[in-house]
Amino acid sequence: YYILQKKLTATKMDETYDVIVLGTGLTECILSGLLSVSGRKVLHMDRNKYYGGESASITPLDDLFKMFQQEPTALDNSRPRDWNVDLIPKFLMASGQLVKILIKTGVTKYLEFKSVEGSYVFKGEKIFKVPSNEKEALATSLMGIFEKRRFKNFLSSINEFDESKPPKDAKITPALTMMEVFTNYGLDQNTRDFCGHAMGLYLNDDYLTQSCLEPISRIRLYCESMARYGNSPYLYPLYGLGELPQGFARLSAIYGGTYMLDRQVDEIVMEDGKFAGVKSQGQVVRAKMVLGDPSYFQNRVKKSGQVVRAICIMNHTIPHTSDAKSCQIIFPQNQIGRKSDIYLSMVSWAHNVASKNYYIAMISTTVETTDPEKEIAPAIKILGPILHKFIKVHDCYTPIDTAADKLAHCFVSTSYDATSHFETTCRDITHLHKAITGEDIDYSNIVDQEDTTGSADH
């Protein structure tokens, strides 16, 4: 078997490809799948032994302890293999772009999802459920009776708003900033906070001075996603987020893509200023272009900031969330005296990511000081007793010059941000697909095929 695998690898390394993809993060796997479907010959490599990169789910639990350089500790009535712990805390918007990609590519047949049970916002040292329709707006204790009616009118107006038609209400027109729209409806600071941050899912208040069109679109997406399943606008895959890149990897393999895990990349080979191939273990595999995450292109990316993430293992639900087995809590910047929000999400044994009666809370935010752990203290505080805590600060990178990269046939993705959803990731995917192919994503030529044409070397 070992000799056969060596021969397979040698043969695949001798071939020439249309695209080499480096790293098996979600962005890279989605693009690998889409490029394979469009008829391109794809080789996908990863230095790790597992799929997912930064968006992987770690199993068994002992591997998570080792990754954070902690001594593995046994938990009562728990088996290490029961655990699939995400490295980044993200949910899917039920009506969002990633769900549309999953459905249109057919990758949903490899996955099963559950609706997240609750969506909350932190205000004045308390947790409140986020109202997302007119009925909830009138019932919430988040605001006073007169503010409730103003918020109800605001929601009604944005749901009826159509930028392609003459505005029905002068309070909301394409020429206005979002701050002007909020002012026109008389919404106070607290209501603006949860509209922009808990519903629009903005990291900071920069959006207030920009056109109202995108914020309105985001708030409507939240409401539409909420309307699909009722409890919250979010979905989560059983067995963890690591199932997502694996699903798209399978799509790529079905259409002829080749995968090589545990494969170190020694050099990105350039000839006359353009990508020519990848050198790995003394061999050079050639291709027309390369796509990968920032860790493979240190000379083509710049540091754009840092994100601190905490993984907390608990044996109880989060207080004041109606014993929800999954939820999200957003801490708007103005409520905690910061420049950016804190995101807290929780999943549990109900999603096949932990042993029975155990819960995984994940916290993330953009780093603003020299003490990142202290920055997430407001979220840690509301969790209650924590059995184990894993904290890491991640550097974030973006491409330095996308125009130069395109000329060099090198395409680099952007690091995952602190947000608790994949909408920003999907925008990066759409941009990269257009840069690589010159075309928008086309789903029309994706049909069912037998899972027999791809090969994997891992």
PDB file of N, CA and C in Angstrom, residues 130-134 136-138 140 142-158 182 185-187 191-192 194-195 199 219 223:
ATOM      1  N   VAL A 130     -32.431  39.303  20.533  1.00  0.00           N
ATOM      2  CA  VAL A 130     -32.488  40.316  19.482  1.00  0.00           C
ATOM      3  C   VAL A 130     -33.838  40.246  18.772  1.00  0.00           C
ATOM      4  N   PRO A 131     -34.646  41.306  18.795  1.00  0.00           N
ATOM      5  CA  PRO A 131     -35.899  41.299  18.035  1.00  0.00           C
ATOM      6  C   PRO A 131     -35.612  41.450  16.553  1.00  0.00           C
ATOM      7  N   SER A 132     -36.303  40.678  15.718  1.00  0.00           N
ATOM      8  CA  SER A 132     -36.008  40.727  14.282  1.00  0.00           C
ATOM      9  C   SER A 132     -37.262  40.859  13.441  1.00  0.00           C
ATOM     10  N   ASN A 133     -38.416  41.021  14.080  1.00  0.00           N
ATOM     11  CA  ASN A 133     -39.640  41.282  13.332  1.00  0.00           C
ATOM     12  C   ASN A 133     -40.517  42.221  14.162  1.00  0.00           C
ATOM     13  N   GLU A 134     -41.596  42.664  13.573  1.00  0.00           N
ATOM     14  CA  GLU A 134     -42.427  43.673  14.224  1.00  0.00           C
ATOM     15  C   GLU A 134     -43.035  43.162  15.532  1.00  0.00           C
ATOM     16  N   GLU A 136     -41.842  40.797  17.621  1.00  0.00           N
ATOM     17  CA  GLU A 136     -40.813  40.729  18.655  1.00  0.00           C
ATOM     18  C   GLU A 136     -40.388  42.123  19.100  1.00  0.00           C
ATOM     19  N   ALA A 137     -40.394  43.051  18.169  1.00  0.00           N
ATOM     20  CA  ALA A 137     -39.998  44.422  18.501  1.00  0.00           C
ATOM     21  C   ALA A 137     -40.932  45.020  19.552  1.00  0.00           C
ATOM     22  N   LEU A 138     -42.217  44.701  19.467  1.00  0.00           N
ATOM     23  CA  LEU A 138     -43.185  45.245  20.413  1.00  0.00           C
ATOM     24  C   LEU A 138     -43.141  44.533  21.766  1.00  0.00           C
ATOM     25  N   THR A 140     -40.240  43.063  23.134  1.00  0.00           N
ATOM     26  CA  THR A 140     -38.921  43.041  23.769  1.00  0.00           C
ATOM     27  C   THR A 140     -38.815  44.011  24.949  1.00  0.00           C
ATOM     28  N   LEU A 142     -35.910  45.169  25.612  1.00  0.00           N
ATOM     29  CA  LEU A 142     -34.659  45.836  25.255  1.00  0.00           C
ATOM     30  C   LEU A 142     -34.830  47.345  25.134  1.00  0.00           C
ATOM     31  N   MET A 143     -36.086  47.778  24.905  1.00  0.00           N
ATOM     32  CA  MET A 143     -36.323  49.209  24.698  1.00  0.00           C
ATOM     33  C   MET A 143     -37.682  49.601  25.262  1.00  0.00           C
ATOM     34  N   GLY A 144     -37.868  50.907  25.464  1.00  0.00           N
ATOM     35  CA  GLY A 144     -39.119  51.409  25.987  1.00  0.00           C
ATOM     36  C   GLY A 144     -40.234  51.383  24.969  1.00  0.00           C
ATOM     37  N   ILE A 145     -41.456  51.652  25.405  1.00  0.00           N
ATOM     38  CA  ILE A 145     -42.631  51.500  24.544  1.00  0.00           C
ATOM     39  C   ILE A 145     -42.588  52.424  23.327  1.00  0.00           C
ATOM     40  N   PHE A 146     -42.151  53.675  23.490  1.00  0.00           N
ATOM     41  CA  PHE A 146     -42.116  54.587  22.338  1.00  0.00           C
ATOM     42  C   PHE A 146     -41.002  54.209  21.367  1.00  0.00           C
ATOM     43  N   GLU A 147     -39.864  53.760  21.912  1.00  0.00           N
ATOM     44  CA  GLU A 147     -38.760  53.310  21.050  1.00  0.00           C
ATOM     45  C   GLU A 147     -39.153  52.060  20.278  1.00  0.00           C
ATOM     46  N   LYS A 148     -39.955  51.189  20.905  1.00  0.00           N
ATOM     47  CA  LYS A 148     -40.428  49.975  20.232  1.00  0.00           C
ATOM     48  C   LYS A 148     -41.199  50.331  18.962  1.00  0.00           C
ATOM     49  N   ARG A 149     -42.061  51.335  19.062  1.00  0.00           N
ATOM     50  CA  ARG A 149     -42.870  51.712  17.896  1.00  0.00           C
ATOM     51  C   ARG A 149     -42.002  52.336  16.800  1.00  0.00           C
ATOM     52  N   ARG A 150     -41.004  53.115  17.212  1.00  0.00           N
ATOM     53  CA  ARG A 150     -40.082  53.678  16.217  1.00  0.00           C
ATOM     54  C   ARG A 150     -39.295  52.573  15.516  1.00  0.00           C
ATOM     55  N   PHE A 151     -38.856  51.579  16.304  1.00  0.00           N
ATOM     56  CA  PHE A 151     -38.106  50.460  15.731  1.00  0.00           C
ATOM     57  C   PHE A 151     -38.996  49.633  14.803  1.00  0.00           C
ATOM     58  N   LYS A 152     -40.251  49.420  15.200  1.00  0.00           N
ATOM     59  CA  LYS A 152     -41.205  48.689  14.357  1.00  0.00           C
ATOM     60  C   LYS A 152     -41.379  49.395  13.019  1.00  0.00           C
ATOM     61  N   ASN A 153     -41.518  50.714  13.047  1.00  0.00           N
ATOM     62  CA  ASN A 153     -41.668  51.472  11.799  1.00  0.00           C
ATOM     63  C   ASN A 153     -40.415  51.384  10.938  1.00  0.00           C
ATOM     64  N   PHE A 154     -39.264  51.406  11.592  1.00  0.00           N
ATOM     65  CA  PHE A 154     -37.990  51.277  10.878  1.00  0.00           C
ATOM     66  C   PHE A 154     -37.914  49.930  10.164  1.00  0.00           C
ATOM     67  N   LEU A 155     -38.222  48.828  10.878  1.00  0.00           N
ATOM     68  CA  LEU A 155     -38.182  47.497  10.264  1.00  0.00           C
ATOM     69  C   LEU A 155     -39.162  47.387   9.103  1.00  0.00           C
ATOM     70  N   SER A 156     -40.356  47.920   9.273  1.00  0.00           N
ATOM     71  CA  SER A 156     -41.354  47.880   8.197  1.00  0.00           C
ATOM     72  C   SER A 156     -40.844  48.592   6.953  1.00  0.00           C
ATOM     73  N   SER A 157     -40.223  49.741   7.155  1.00  0.00           N
ATOM     74  CA  SER A 157     -39.744  50.541   6.022  1.00  0.00           C
ATOM     75  C   SER A 157     -38.611  49.862   5.272  1.00  0.00           C
ATOM     76  N   ILE A 158     -37.635  49.290   6.005  1.00  0.00           N
ATOM     77  CA  ILE A 158     -36.504  48.670   5.296  1.00  0.00           C
ATOM     78  C   ILE A 158     -36.931  47.383   4.591  1.00  0.00           C
ATOM     79  N   PHE A 182     -31.123  56.347  10.579  1.00  0.00           N
ATOM     80  CA  PHE A 182     -31.436  56.141  11.995  1.00  0.00           C
ATOM     81  C   PHE A 182     -32.035  57.410  12.614  1.00  0.00           C
ATOM     82  N   TYR A 185     -35.656  58.148  11.740  1.00  0.00           N
ATOM     83  CA  TYR A 185     -36.640  57.322  12.454  1.00  0.00           C
ATOM     84  C   TYR A 185     -36.575  57.526  13.961  1.00  0.00           C
ATOM     85  N   GLY A 186     -35.712  58.435  14.413  1.00  0.00           N
ATOM     86  CA  GLY A 186     -35.647  58.774  15.818  1.00  0.00           C
ATOM     87  C   GLY A 186     -35.104  57.676  16.708  1.00  0.00           C
ATOM     88  N   LEU A 187     -34.295  56.774  16.149  1.00  0.00           N
ATOM     89  CA  LEU A 187     -33.778  55.652  16.929  1.00  0.00           C
ATOM     90  C   LEU A 187     -32.634  56.106  17.833  1.00  0.00           C
ATOM     91  N   THR A 191     -30.644  51.343  20.291  1.00  0.00           N
ATOM     92  CA  THR A 191     -31.316  50.704  19.157  1.00  0.00           C
ATOM     93  C   THR A 191     -30.411  50.685  17.934  1.00  0.00           C
ATOM     94  N   ARG A 192     -29.683  51.791  17.727  1.00  0.00           N
ATOM     95  CA  ARG A 192     -28.718  51.820  16.616  1.00  0.00           C
ATOM     96  C   ARG A 192     -27.657  50.741  16.803  1.00  0.00           C
ATOM     97  N   PHE A 194     -27.855  47.727  18.326  1.00  0.00           N
ATOM     98  CA  PHE A 194     -28.199  46.358  17.969  1.00  0.00           C
ATOM     99  C   PHE A 194     -28.675  46.223  16.526  1.00  0.00           C
ATOM    100  N   CYS A 195     -29.173  47.321  15.913  1.00  0.00           N
ATOM    101  CA  CYS A 195     -29.493  47.271  14.478  1.00  0.00           C
ATOM    102  C   CYS A 195     -28.220  47.049  13.657  1.00  0.00           C
ATOM    103  N   MET A 199     -27.763  42.881  14.272  1.00  0.00           N
ATOM    104  CA  MET A 199     -28.516  42.481  13.078  1.00  0.00           C
ATOM    105  C   MET A 199     -27.698  42.690  11.805  1.00  0.00           C
ATOM    106  N   ILE A 219     -29.280  44.107   7.306  1.00  0.00           N
ATOM    107  CA  ILE A 219     -30.349  43.950   8.297  1.00  0.00           C
ATOM    108  C   ILE A 219     -31.482  43.107   7.718  1.00  0.00           C
ATOM    109  N   CYS A 223     -33.133  39.479   8.983  1.00  0.00           N
ATOM    110  CA  CYS A 223     -34.569  39.232   9.154  1.00  0.00           C
ATOM    111  C   CYS A 223     -35.038  38.058   8.286  1.00  0.00           C
TER     112      CYS A 223
END
